[in-house]
């Protein structure tokens, strides 16, 4: 009888935890959608769109696990796909097969560029956070490094995939000579990607520490 009660309690606790995790996942998903629908999510700066949408993906990965992080990353990719399809900029064809600019067109690789880096943005921070925590036990350091790594995962993969799959086309619409395309890619990473990652590190450390404290109390 006691064994049966213990099993029932365990099942109830597991069901309660699953429900709580689903609610948290829904909250992070809501934040991603809200950011994507406002100028704060994808900041239009001519031919590039710096983003803040990756920050809830990173935090969701750390707090909810890599599987939930991958789901949030997939949603991040979906918002990028929709944004570039319906409100395109010059280089939107690298993120959606449904946009073209003159002779430059998106294709199946556009979906790879749009989704794979974003999904991995939701996977990498979880493992970085776990690894750093084992080394130094500091939440703040682990959160900051995970935030930086998650953001750079997105930037490095997106920009390098653009070069490998669309380098010539991307350079053409931006008026860049073919032999200068990768140098320009590196410049974008340095001038946009690294500052974006530093901001992600600061926000991840500040917000993540508060969220971890709340979760521990519960």
Coordinates of N, CA and C in Angstrom, one line a residue:
X1 N 0.8 -1.2 0.0 CA 0.0 0.0 0.0 C 0.9 1.3 0.0
X2 N 1.9 1.3 0.9 CA 2.8 2.4 1.0 C 3.6 2.6 -0.3
X3 N 4.0 1.4 -0.9 CA 4.7 1.5 -2.2 C 3.8 2.1 -3.3
X4 N 2.6 1.8 -3.3 CA 1.6 2.3 -4.3 C 1.5 3.8 -4.1
X5 N 1.4 4.3 -2.8 CA 1.2 5.7 -2.5 C 2.4 6.5 -3.0
X6 N 3.6 5.9 -2.7 CA 4.9 6.5 -3.1 C 4.9 6.7 -4.7
X7 N 4.5 5.6 -5.4 CA 4.5 5.7 -6.8 C 3.5 6.8 -7.3
X8 N 2.3 6.8 -6.7 CA 1.3 7.8 -7.1 C 1.8 9.3 -6.8
X9 N 2.5 9.5 -5.7 CA 3.1 10.8 -5.4 C 4.2 11.1 -6.4
X10 N 5.0 10.1 -6.7 CA 6.1 10.4 -7.7 C 5.5 10.7 -9.0
X11 N 4.4 10.0 -9.5 CA 3.8 10.3 -10.7 C 3.2 11.7 -10.7
X12 N 2.6 12.1 -9.6 CA 2.0 13.4 -9.5 C 3.0 14.5 -9.5
X13 N 4.2 14.3 -8.8 CA 5.3 15.2 -8.9 C 5.8 15.4 -10.3
X14 N 6.0 14.3 -11.0 CA 6.5 14.3 -12.3 C 5.6 15.1 -13.2
X15 N 4.2 14.8 -13.1 CA 3.3 15.5 -13.9 C 3.3 17.0 -13.6
X16 N 3.4 17.3 -12.3 CA 3.5 18.7 -11.9 C 4.7 19.4 -12.5
X17 N 5.8 18.8 -12.5 CA 7.0 19.3 -13.0 C 6.9 19.5 -14.6
X18 N 6.3 18.5 -15.2 CA 6.2 18.7 -16.7 C 5.3 19.8 -17.0
X19 N 4.2 20.0 -16.2 CA 3.3 21.1 -16.4 C 4.0 22.5 -16.2
X20 N 4.8 22.5 -15.1 CA 5.5 23.8 -14.9 C 6.5 24.1 -16.0
X21 N 7.2 23.0 -16.5 CA 8.2 23.2 -17.6 C 7.5 23.7 -18.8
X22 N 6.3 23.2 -19.1 CA 5.5 23.6 -20.3 C 5.1 25.1 -20.2
X23 N 4.7 25.5 -18.9 CA 4.4 26.9 -18.7 C 5.6 27.8 -18.9
X24 N 6.7 27.4 -18.4 CA 7.9 28.2 -18.6 C 8.3 28.3 -20.0
X25 N 8.2 27.2 -20.7 CA 8.5 27.1 -22.2 C 7.6 28.1 -22.9
X26 N 6.3 28.1 -22.5 CA 5.3 28.9 -23.2 C 5.7 30.4 -22.9
X27 N 6.1 30.7 -21.7 CA 6.5 32.1 -21.4 C 7.7 32.6 -22.2
X28 N 8.7 31.8 -22.3 CA 9.8 32.1 -23.1 C 9.5 32.3 -24.6
X29 N 8.6 31.4 -25.0 CA 8.1 31.4 -26.4 C 7.4 32.7 -26.7
X30 N 6.6 33.1 -25.7 CA 5.8 34.4 -25.8 C 6.7 35.6 -25.9
X31 N 7.8 35.6 -25.1 CA 8.8 36.7 -25.1 C 9.4 36.8 -26.5
X32 N 9.8 35.6 -27.1 CA 10.4 35.6 -28.4 C 9.5 36.1 -29.4
X33 N 8.2 35.8 -29.4 CA 7.2 36.2 -30.4 C 7.0 37.8 -30.2
X34 N 6.9 38.2 -29.0 CA 6.7 39.7 -28.7 C 7.9 40.5 -29.3
X35 N 9.1 40.0 -29.0 CA 10.3 40.7 -29.5 C 10.4 40.7 -31.0
X36 N 10.0 39.6 -31.6 CA 10.0 39.5 -33.1 C 9.0 40.4 -33.7
X37 N 8.0 40.8 -33.0 CA 6.9 41.6 -33.6 C 7.2 43.1 -33.3
X38 N 8.3 43.4 -32.6 CA 8.6 44.8 -32.3 C 10.0 45.2 -32.8
X39 N 10.3 46.4 -33.0 CA 11.7 46.8 -33.4 C 12.8 46.4 -32.5
X40 N 12.4 46.0 -31.3 CA 13.5 45.6 -30.3 C 14.0 44.2 -30.7
X41 N 13.2 43.4 -31.4 CA 13.7 42.0 -31.7 C 14.6 42.0 -32.9
X42 N 14.2 42.5 -34.0 CA 15.1 42.6 -35.2 C 15.2 44.1 -35.6
X43 N 16.4 44.7 -35.3 CA 16.6 46.1 -35.4 C 17.0 46.4 -36.9
X44 N 16.2 47.0 -37.6 CA 16.5 47.3 -39.1 C 17.6 48.3 -39.2
X45 N 18.8 47.9 -39.7 CA 19.9 48.8 -40.0 C 20.4 48.6 -41.4
X46 N 19.5 49.0 -42.3 CA 19.9 48.9 -43.7 C 19.9 47.4 -44.2
X47 N 21.1 46.9 -44.5 CA 21.2 45.6 -45.0 C 21.5 44.5 -44.0
X48 N 21.5 44.9 -42.7 CA 21.6 43.9 -41.6 C 20.5 44.1 -40.6
X49 N 20.3 43.1 -39.8 CA 19.3 43.2 -38.7 C 19.9 42.6 -37.4
X50 N 20.6 43.4 -36.6 CA 21.0 42.9 -35.3 C 19.8 42.5 -34.5
X51 N 20.0 41.4 -33.7 CA 18.8 40.8 -33.0 C 19.0 40.7 -31.5
X52 N 17.9 40.8 -30.8 CA 17.9 40.5 -29.4 C 17.1 39.2 -29.1
X53 N 16.5 38.7 -30.1 CA 15.6 37.5 -29.9 C 16.3 36.3 -29.4
X54 N 17.6 36.3 -29.6 CA 18.4 35.1 -29.1 C 18.6 35.1 -27.6
X55 N 18.3 36.2 -26.9 CA 18.6 36.2 -25.5 C 17.6 35.3 -24.7
X56 N 16.3 35.4 -25.0 CA 15.4 34.4 -24.3 C 15.6 33.0 -24.7
X57 N 16.2 32.8 -25.9 CA 16.5 31.4 -26.3 C 17.7 30.9 -25.4
X58 N 18.7 31.8 -25.2 CA 19.8 31.4 -24.4 C 19.4 31.1 -23.0
X59 N 18.6 32.0 -22.4 CA 18.1 31.9 -21.0 C 17.2 30.6 -20.9
X60 N 16.4 30.4 -21.9 CA 15.5 29.2 -21.8 C 16.4 27.9 -21.9
X61 N 17.4 27.9 -22.7 CA 18.3 26.8 -22.7 C 18.9 26.5 -21.4
X62 N 19.5 27.5 -20.7 CA 20.1 27.4 -19.4 C 19.2 26.9 -18.4
X63 N 18.0 27.5 -18.3 CA 17.0 27.2 -17.3 C 16.2 26.0 -17.5
X64 N 15.9 25.7 -18.7 CA 14.9 24.6 -19.0 C 15.6 23.4 -19.7
X65 N 16.8 23.5 -20.1 CA 17.5 22.3 -20.7 C 17.7 22.5 -22.2
X66 N 18.6 21.7 -22.8 CA 18.9 21.8 -24.2 C 17.7 21.5 -25.1
X67 N 16.9 20.6 -24.7 CA 15.8 20.2 -25.6 C 14.8 21.4 -25.7
X68 N 14.4 22.0 -24.6 CA 13.6 23.2 -24.7 C 14.3 24.3 -25.4
X69 N 15.6 24.4 -25.2 CA 16.4 25.4 -25.9 C 16.3 25.2 -27.4
X70 N 16.4 24.0 -27.8 CA 16.3 23.7 -29.3 C 14.9 24.1 -29.8
X71 N 13.9 23.9 -29.0 CA 12.5 24.3 -29.5 C 12.5 25.8 -29.6
X72 N 13.0 26.5 -28.6 CA 13.0 28.0 -28.6 C 13.9 28.5 -29.7
X73 N 15.0 27.8 -30.0 CA 15.8 28.2 -31.1 C 15.1 28.0 -32.4
X74 N 14.3 26.9 -32.5 CA 13.5 26.7 -33.7 C 12.5 27.8 -33.9
X75 N 11.9 28.3 -32.8 CA 10.9 29.4 -32.9 C 11.7 30.7 -33.3
X76 N 12.8 30.9 -32.8 CA 13.7 32.0 -33.2 C 13.9 32.0 -34.7
X77 N 14.3 30.8 -35.2 CA 14.4 30.7 -36.7 C 13.2 31.0 -37.4
X78 N 12.0 30.5 -36.9 CA 10.8 30.7 -37.6 C 10.4 32.2 -37.7
X79 N 10.7 33.0 -36.6 CA 10.4 34.4 -36.6 C 11.4 35.1 -37.6
X80 N 12.6 34.6 -37.7 CA 13.5 35.2 -38.7 C 13.0 34.9 -40.1
X81 N 12.6 33.7 -40.3 CA 12.1 33.3 -41.6 C 10.9 34.2 -42.0
X82 N 9.9 34.4 -41.1 CA 8.7 35.2 -41.4 C 9.1 36.6 -41.6
X83 N 10.0 37.2 -40.7 CA 10.4 38.6 -40.8 C 11.0 38.9 -42.2
X84 N 11.9 38.0 -42.6 CA 12.6 38.2 -43.9 C 11.7 37.9 -45.1
X85 N 10.7 37.1 -44.9 CA 9.8 36.8 -46.0 C 8.8 38.0 -46.2
X86 N 8.3 38.5 -45.1 CA 7.2 39.5 -45.2 C 7.7 41.0 -45.1
X87 N 8.8 41.2 -44.4 CA 9.4 42.6 -44.4 C 10.9 42.5 -44.7
X88 N 11.2 42.2 -46.0 CA 12.5 41.9 -46.3 C 13.4 43.1 -46.4
X89 N 14.7 42.9 -46.3 CA 15.8 43.9 -46.6 C 16.5 43.3 -47.7
X90 N 17.6 44.0 -48.2 CA 18.3 43.6 -49.4 C 18.8 42.2 -49.4
X91 N 19.3 41.7 -48.2 CA 19.9 40.4 -48.2 C 19.0 39.3 -47.6
X92 N 17.7 39.5 -47.5 CA 16.7 38.6 -46.9 C 16.7 37.3 -47.7
X93 N 17.1 37.2 -48.9 CA 17.1 35.9 -49.6 C 18.0 34.9 -49.0
X94 N 18.9 35.3 -48.1 CA 19.8 34.3 -47.5 C 19.0 33.6 -46.3
X95 N 17.8 34.1 -46.0 CA 17.1 33.5 -44.9 C 15.7 33.0 -45.3
X96 N 15.3 33.2 -46.5 CA 14.0 32.7 -47.0 C 14.1 32.4 -48.5
X97 N 13.5 31.3 -48.9 CA 13.5 30.9 -50.3 C 12.4 31.7 -51.1
X98 N 11.6 32.4 -50.3 CA 10.5 33.1 -51.0 C 10.7 34.6 -51.2
X99 N 12.0 35.0 -51.3 CA 12.3 36.4 -51.6 C 13.5 36.4 -52.6
X100 N 13.4 37.3 -53.6 CA 14.5 37.4 -54.5 C 14.7 38.9 -54.8
X101 N 15.9 39.2 -55.2 CA 16.3 40.6 -55.5 C 17.0 40.5 -56.8
X102 N 16.3 40.9 -57.9 CA 16.9 40.8 -59.2 C 17.2 39.3 -59.5
X103 N 18.5 39.0 -59.8 CA 18.9 37.7 -60.2 C 19.2 36.8 -58.9
X104 N 19.3 37.5 -57.8 CA 19.7 36.8 -56.5 C 18.4 36.3 -55.8
X105 N 18.4 34.9 -55.6 CA 17.2 34.3 -55.1 C 17.5 33.4 -53.9
X106 N 16.6 33.3 -53.0 CA 16.7 32.3 -51.9 C 16.5 30.9 -52.4
X107 N 16.9 29.9 -51.7 CA 16.7 28.5 -52.0 C 16.6 27.7 -50.8
X108 N 16.7 26.4 -50.9 CA 16.7 25.5 -49.8 C 17.7 25.8 -48.7
X109 N 18.9 26.3 -49.2 CA 20.0 26.6 -48.2 C 19.6 27.8 -47.3
X110 N 18.6 28.6 -47.8 CA 18.2 29.7 -47.0 C 17.6 29.2 -45.7
X111 N 16.8 28.1 -45.8 CA 16.2 27.5 -44.6 C 17.3 27.0 -43.7
X112 N 18.3 26.4 -44.2 CA 19.4 25.9 -43.4 C 20.1 27.1 -42.6
X113 N 20.4 28.2 -43.3 CA 21.0 29.3 -42.7 C 20.0 29.9 -41.6
X114 N 18.8 29.9 -41.9 CA 17.8 30.5 -41.0 C 17.5 29.7 -39.8
X115 N 17.5 28.4 -39.9 CA 17.1 27.5 -38.7 C 18.2 26.9 -38.0
X116 N 19.2 26.3 -38.6 CA 20.2 25.5 -37.9 C 21.0 26.3 -36.9
X117 N 21.5 27.5 -37.3 CA 22.3 28.2 -36.3 C 21.4 28.6 -35.1
X118 N 20.1 28.9 -35.3 CA 19.2 29.3 -34.3 C 18.9 28.2 -33.3
X119 N 18.7 27.0 -33.9 CA 18.4 25.8 -33.1 C 19.6 25.6 -32.2
X120 N 20.8 25.6 -32.7 CA 22.0 25.4 -32.0 C 22.3 26.5 -30.9
X121 N 21.8 27.7 -31.2 CA 21.8 28.8 -30.2 C 21.1 28.4 -28.9
X122 N 20.1 27.5 -29.1 CA 19.3 27.1 -27.9 C 19.9 25.8 -27.3
X123 N 20.9 25.2 -27.9 CA 21.5 24.0 -27.4 C 22.9 24.3 -26.7
X124 N 23.7 25.0 -27.3 CA 25.1 25.3 -26.8 C 25.1 25.9 -25.4
X125 N 24.3 26.9 -25.1 CA 24.4 27.6 -23.8 C 24.2 26.6 -22.6
X126 N 23.3 25.7 -22.8 CA 23.1 24.7 -21.7 C 24.3 24.0 -21.3
X127 N 25.0 23.4 -22.3 CA 26.2 22.6 -22.0 C 27.4 23.5 -21.6
X128 N 27.5 24.7 -22.1 CA 28.5 25.7 -21.6 C 28.3 26.0 -20.2
X129 N 27.0 26.3 -19.8 CA 26.7 26.6 -18.5 C 27.0 25.5 -17.5
X130 N 26.6 24.3 -17.9 CA 26.9 23.2 -17.0 C 28.4 23.0 -16.8
X131 N 29.2 23.1 -17.9 CA 30.6 22.9 -17.8 C 31.3 24.0 -17.0
X132 N 30.9 25.3 -17.2 CA 31.5 26.3 -16.4 C 31.1 26.2 -14.9
X133 N 29.9 25.8 -14.6 CA 29.5 25.6 -13.2 C 30.3 24.6 -12.5
X134 N 30.7 23.5 -13.2 CA 31.5 22.5 -12.6 C 32.9 23.0 -12.3
X135 N 33.4 24.0 -13.1 CA 34.8 24.5 -13.0 C 34.9 25.5 -11.9
X136 N 33.9 26.5 -11.8 CA 34.0 27.6 -10.9 C 32.9 27.8 -10.0
X137 N 31.8 27.1 -10.1 CA 30.6 27.2 -9.2 C 30.0 28.6 -9.2
X138 N 30.4 29.5 -10.1 CA 29.8 30.8 -10.1 C 28.7 30.9 -11.1
X139 N 27.5 31.3 -10.6 CA 26.3 31.4 -11.5 C 26.6 32.6 -12.5
X140 N 27.1 33.7 -11.9 CA 27.2 34.9 -12.7 C 28.2 34.7 -13.9
X141 N 29.3 34.0 -13.6 CA 30.3 33.7 -14.6 C 29.8 32.8 -15.7
X142 N 29.1 31.7 -15.2 CA 28.6 30.7 -16.1 C 27.5 31.3 -17.0
X143 N 26.7 32.1 -16.4 CA 25.6 32.8 -17.2 C 26.2 33.7 -18.2
X144 N 27.1 34.5 -17.9 CA 27.7 35.5 -18.8 C 28.4 34.7 -19.9
X145 N 29.2 33.7 -19.6 CA 30.0 33.0 -20.6 C 29.0 32.3 -21.5
X146 N 28.0 31.7 -21.0 CA 27.0 31.0 -21.8 C 26.2 31.9 -22.7
X147 N 25.9 33.1 -22.2 CA 25.2 34.1 -23.0 C 26.1 34.6 -24.2
X148 N 27.4 34.8 -23.9 CA 28.3 35.2 -25.0 C 28.5 34.0 -26.0
X149 N 28.6 32.8 -25.5 CA 28.8 31.7 -26.4 C 27.6 31.4 -27.2
X150 N 26.4 31.6 -26.6 CA 25.1 31.3 -27.4 C 25.0 32.4 -28.5
X151 N 25.3 33.6 -28.2 CA 25.2 34.7 -29.2 C 26.2 34.5 -30.3
X152 N 27.4 34.1 -30.0 CA 28.4 33.9 -31.0 C 28.2 32.7 -31.8
X153 N 27.5 31.7 -31.2 CA 27.1 30.5 -32.0 C 26.2 30.9 -33.2
X154 N 25.3 31.8 -32.8 CA 24.3 32.3 -33.9 C 25.1 33.1 -34.9
X155 N 25.9 34.0 -34.5 CA 26.6 34.9 -35.4 C 27.6 34.2 -36.3
X156 N 28.4 33.4 -35.7 CA 29.5 32.7 -36.5 C 28.9 31.7 -37.5
X157 N 27.8 31.0 -37.0 CA 27.2 30.0 -38.0 C 26.5 30.7 -39.1
X158 N 25.7 31.7 -38.7 CA 24.9 32.4 -39.8 C 25.9 33.1 -40.8
X159 N 26.8 33.8 -40.3 CA 27.7 34.6 -41.2 C 28.6 33.6 -42.1
X160 N 29.1 32.6 -41.5 CA 29.9 31.6 -42.3 C 29.0 30.8 -43.3
X161 N 27.8 30.5 -42.9 CA 26.9 29.8 -43.8 C 26.5 30.7 -45.0
X162 N 26.3 32.0 -44.7 CA 26.0 32.9 -45.7 C 27.2 33.0 -46.7
X163 N 28.4 32.9 -46.2 CA 29.5 33.0 -47.1 C 29.6 31.7 -48.0
X164 N 29.4 30.5 -47.4 CA 29.6 29.3 -48.1 C 28.4 29.0 -49.1
X165 N 27.2 29.4 -48.7 CA 26.1 29.1 -49.5 C 25.6 30.3 -50.5
X166 N 25.9 31.5 -50.0 CA 25.5 32.7 -50.8 C 26.5 33.8 -50.9
X167 N 27.8 33.4 -50.7 CA 28.8 34.5 -50.7 C 28.8 35.4 -51.9
X168 N 28.8 34.9 -53.1 CA 28.8 35.7 -54.3 C 27.6 36.6 -54.4
X169 N 26.4 36.0 -54.1 CA 25.1 36.7 -54.2 C 25.1 37.8 -53.1
X170 N 25.4 37.4 -51.9 CA 25.4 38.4 -50.8 C 26.3 39.6 -51.1
X171 N 27.5 39.3 -51.6 CA 28.5 40.3 -51.9 C 28.0 41.2 -53.0
X172 N 27.3 40.6 -54.0 CA 26.8 41.3 -55.2 C 25.8 42.4 -54.8
X173 N 24.8 42.0 -53.9 CA 23.7 43.0 -53.6 C 24.3 44.1 -52.7
X174 N 25.4 43.8 -52.0 CA 26.0 44.8 -51.2 C 27.1 45.6 -51.9
X175 N 27.4 45.2 -53.1 CA 28.4 45.9 -53.9 C 29.8 45.6 -53.4
X176 N 30.0 44.4 -53.0 CA 31.4 44.0 -52.5 C 32.1 43.1 -53.5
X177 N 33.3 43.4 -53.8 CA 34.1 42.6 -54.8 C 34.2 41.2 -54.2
X178 N 34.2 40.2 -55.1 CA 34.2 38.8 -54.6 C 35.4 38.5 -53.7
X179 N 36.6 39.1 -54.0 CA 37.7 38.8 -53.1 C 37.7 39.5 -51.8
X180 N 36.7 40.3 -51.6 CA 36.6 41.0 -50.3 C 35.4 40.5 -49.5
X181 N 34.6 39.6 -50.0 CA 33.4 39.1 -49.3 C 33.7 38.6 -47.9
X182 N 34.7 37.7 -47.8 CA 34.9 37.1 -46.5 C 35.5 38.1 -45.5
X183 N 36.3 39.0 -46.0 CA 36.8 40.1 -45.1 C 35.7 40.9 -44.6
X184 N 34.7 41.1 -45.4 CA 33.5 41.8 -45.0 C 32.7 41.0 -43.9
X185 N 32.6 39.7 -44.2 CA 32.0 38.8 -43.2 C 32.6 38.9 -41.8
X186 N 34.0 38.9 -41.8 CA 34.7 39.0 -40.6 C 34.5 40.4 -39.9
X187 N 34.4 41.4 -40.7 CA 34.2 42.7 -40.2 C 32.8 42.8 -39.5
X188 N 31.8 42.2 -40.1 CA 30.4 42.1 -39.5 C 30.5 41.4 -38.2
X189 N 31.2 40.3 -38.2 CA 31.3 39.5 -36.9 C 32.0 40.3 -35.8
X190 N 33.0 41.1 -36.2 CA 33.8 41.9 -35.2 C 33.0 43.1 -34.7
X191 N 32.3 43.8 -35.7 CA 31.7 45.0 -35.3 C 30.3 44.9 -34.9
X192 N 29.6 43.8 -35.3 CA 28.2 43.6 -34.9 C 28.1 42.4 -34.0
X193 N 28.7 41.3 -34.4 CA 28.5 40.1 -33.6 C 29.1 40.1 -32.2
X194 N 30.3 40.6 -32.1 CA 30.9 40.6 -30.8 C 30.2 41.6 -29.8
X195 N 29.9 42.8 -30.2 CA 29.1 43.7 -29.3 C 27.7 43.1 -28.9
X196 N 27.1 42.4 -29.9 CA 25.8 41.7 -29.7 C 26.0 40.6 -28.6
X197 N 27.1 39.9 -28.7 CA 27.4 38.8 -27.8 C 27.7 39.4 -26.4
X198 N 28.4 40.5 -26.3 CA 28.7 41.1 -25.0 C 27.4 41.6 -24.3
X199 N 26.5 42.1 -25.1 CA 25.2 42.5 -24.5 C 24.4 41.3 -24.0
X200 N 24.5 40.2 -24.8 CA 23.8 39.0 -24.4 C 24.4 38.4 -23.2
X201 N 25.7 38.6 -23.0 CA 26.4 38.1 -21.8 C 25.9 38.9 -20.6
X202 N 25.9 40.2 -20.7 CA 25.5 41.0 -19.6 C 24.0 40.8 -19.2
X203 N 23.1 40.7 -20.2 CA 21.7 40.5 -19.9 C 21.5 39.1 -19.3
X204 N 22.2 38.1 -19.9 CA 22.1 36.7 -19.4 C 22.5 36.6 -18.0
X205 N 23.6 37.3 -17.6 CA 24.1 37.2 -16.2 C 23.1 37.9 -15.3
X206 N 22.6 39.1 -15.7 CA 21.7 39.9 -14.8 C 20.4 39.2 -14.6
X207 N 19.7 38.9 -15.7 CA 18.4 38.3 -15.7 C 18.4 36.9 -15.3
X208 N 19.4 36.1 -15.8 CA 19.5 34.7 -15.4 C 19.7 34.5 -13.9
X209 N 20.5 35.4 -13.3 CA 20.7 35.2 -11.8 C 19.4 35.4 -11.0
X210 N 18.6 36.4 -11.5 CA 17.3 36.6 -10.8 C 16.4 35.4 -11.0
X211 N 16.3 34.9 -12.2 CA 15.5 33.8 -12.5 C 15.9 32.5 -11.8
X212 N 17.2 32.3 -11.7 CA 17.7 31.1 -11.0 C 17.4 31.2 -9.5
X213 N 17.5 32.4 -9.0 CA 17.1 32.6 -7.6 C 15.7 32.3 -7.3
X214 N 14.8 32.8 -8.2 CA 13.4 32.5 -8.1 C 13.1 31.0 -8.1
X215 N 13.7 30.3 -9.1 CA 13.5 28.9 -9.3 C 14.0 28.1 -8.1
X216 N 15.1 28.5 -7.5 CA 15.6 27.9 -6.3 C 14.7 28.0 -5.1
X217 N 14.1 29.2 -4.9 CA 13.2 29.4 -3.8 C 11.9 28.5 -4.0
X218 N 11.5 28.3 -5.2 CA 10.3 27.4 -5.4 C 10.7 26.0 -5.3

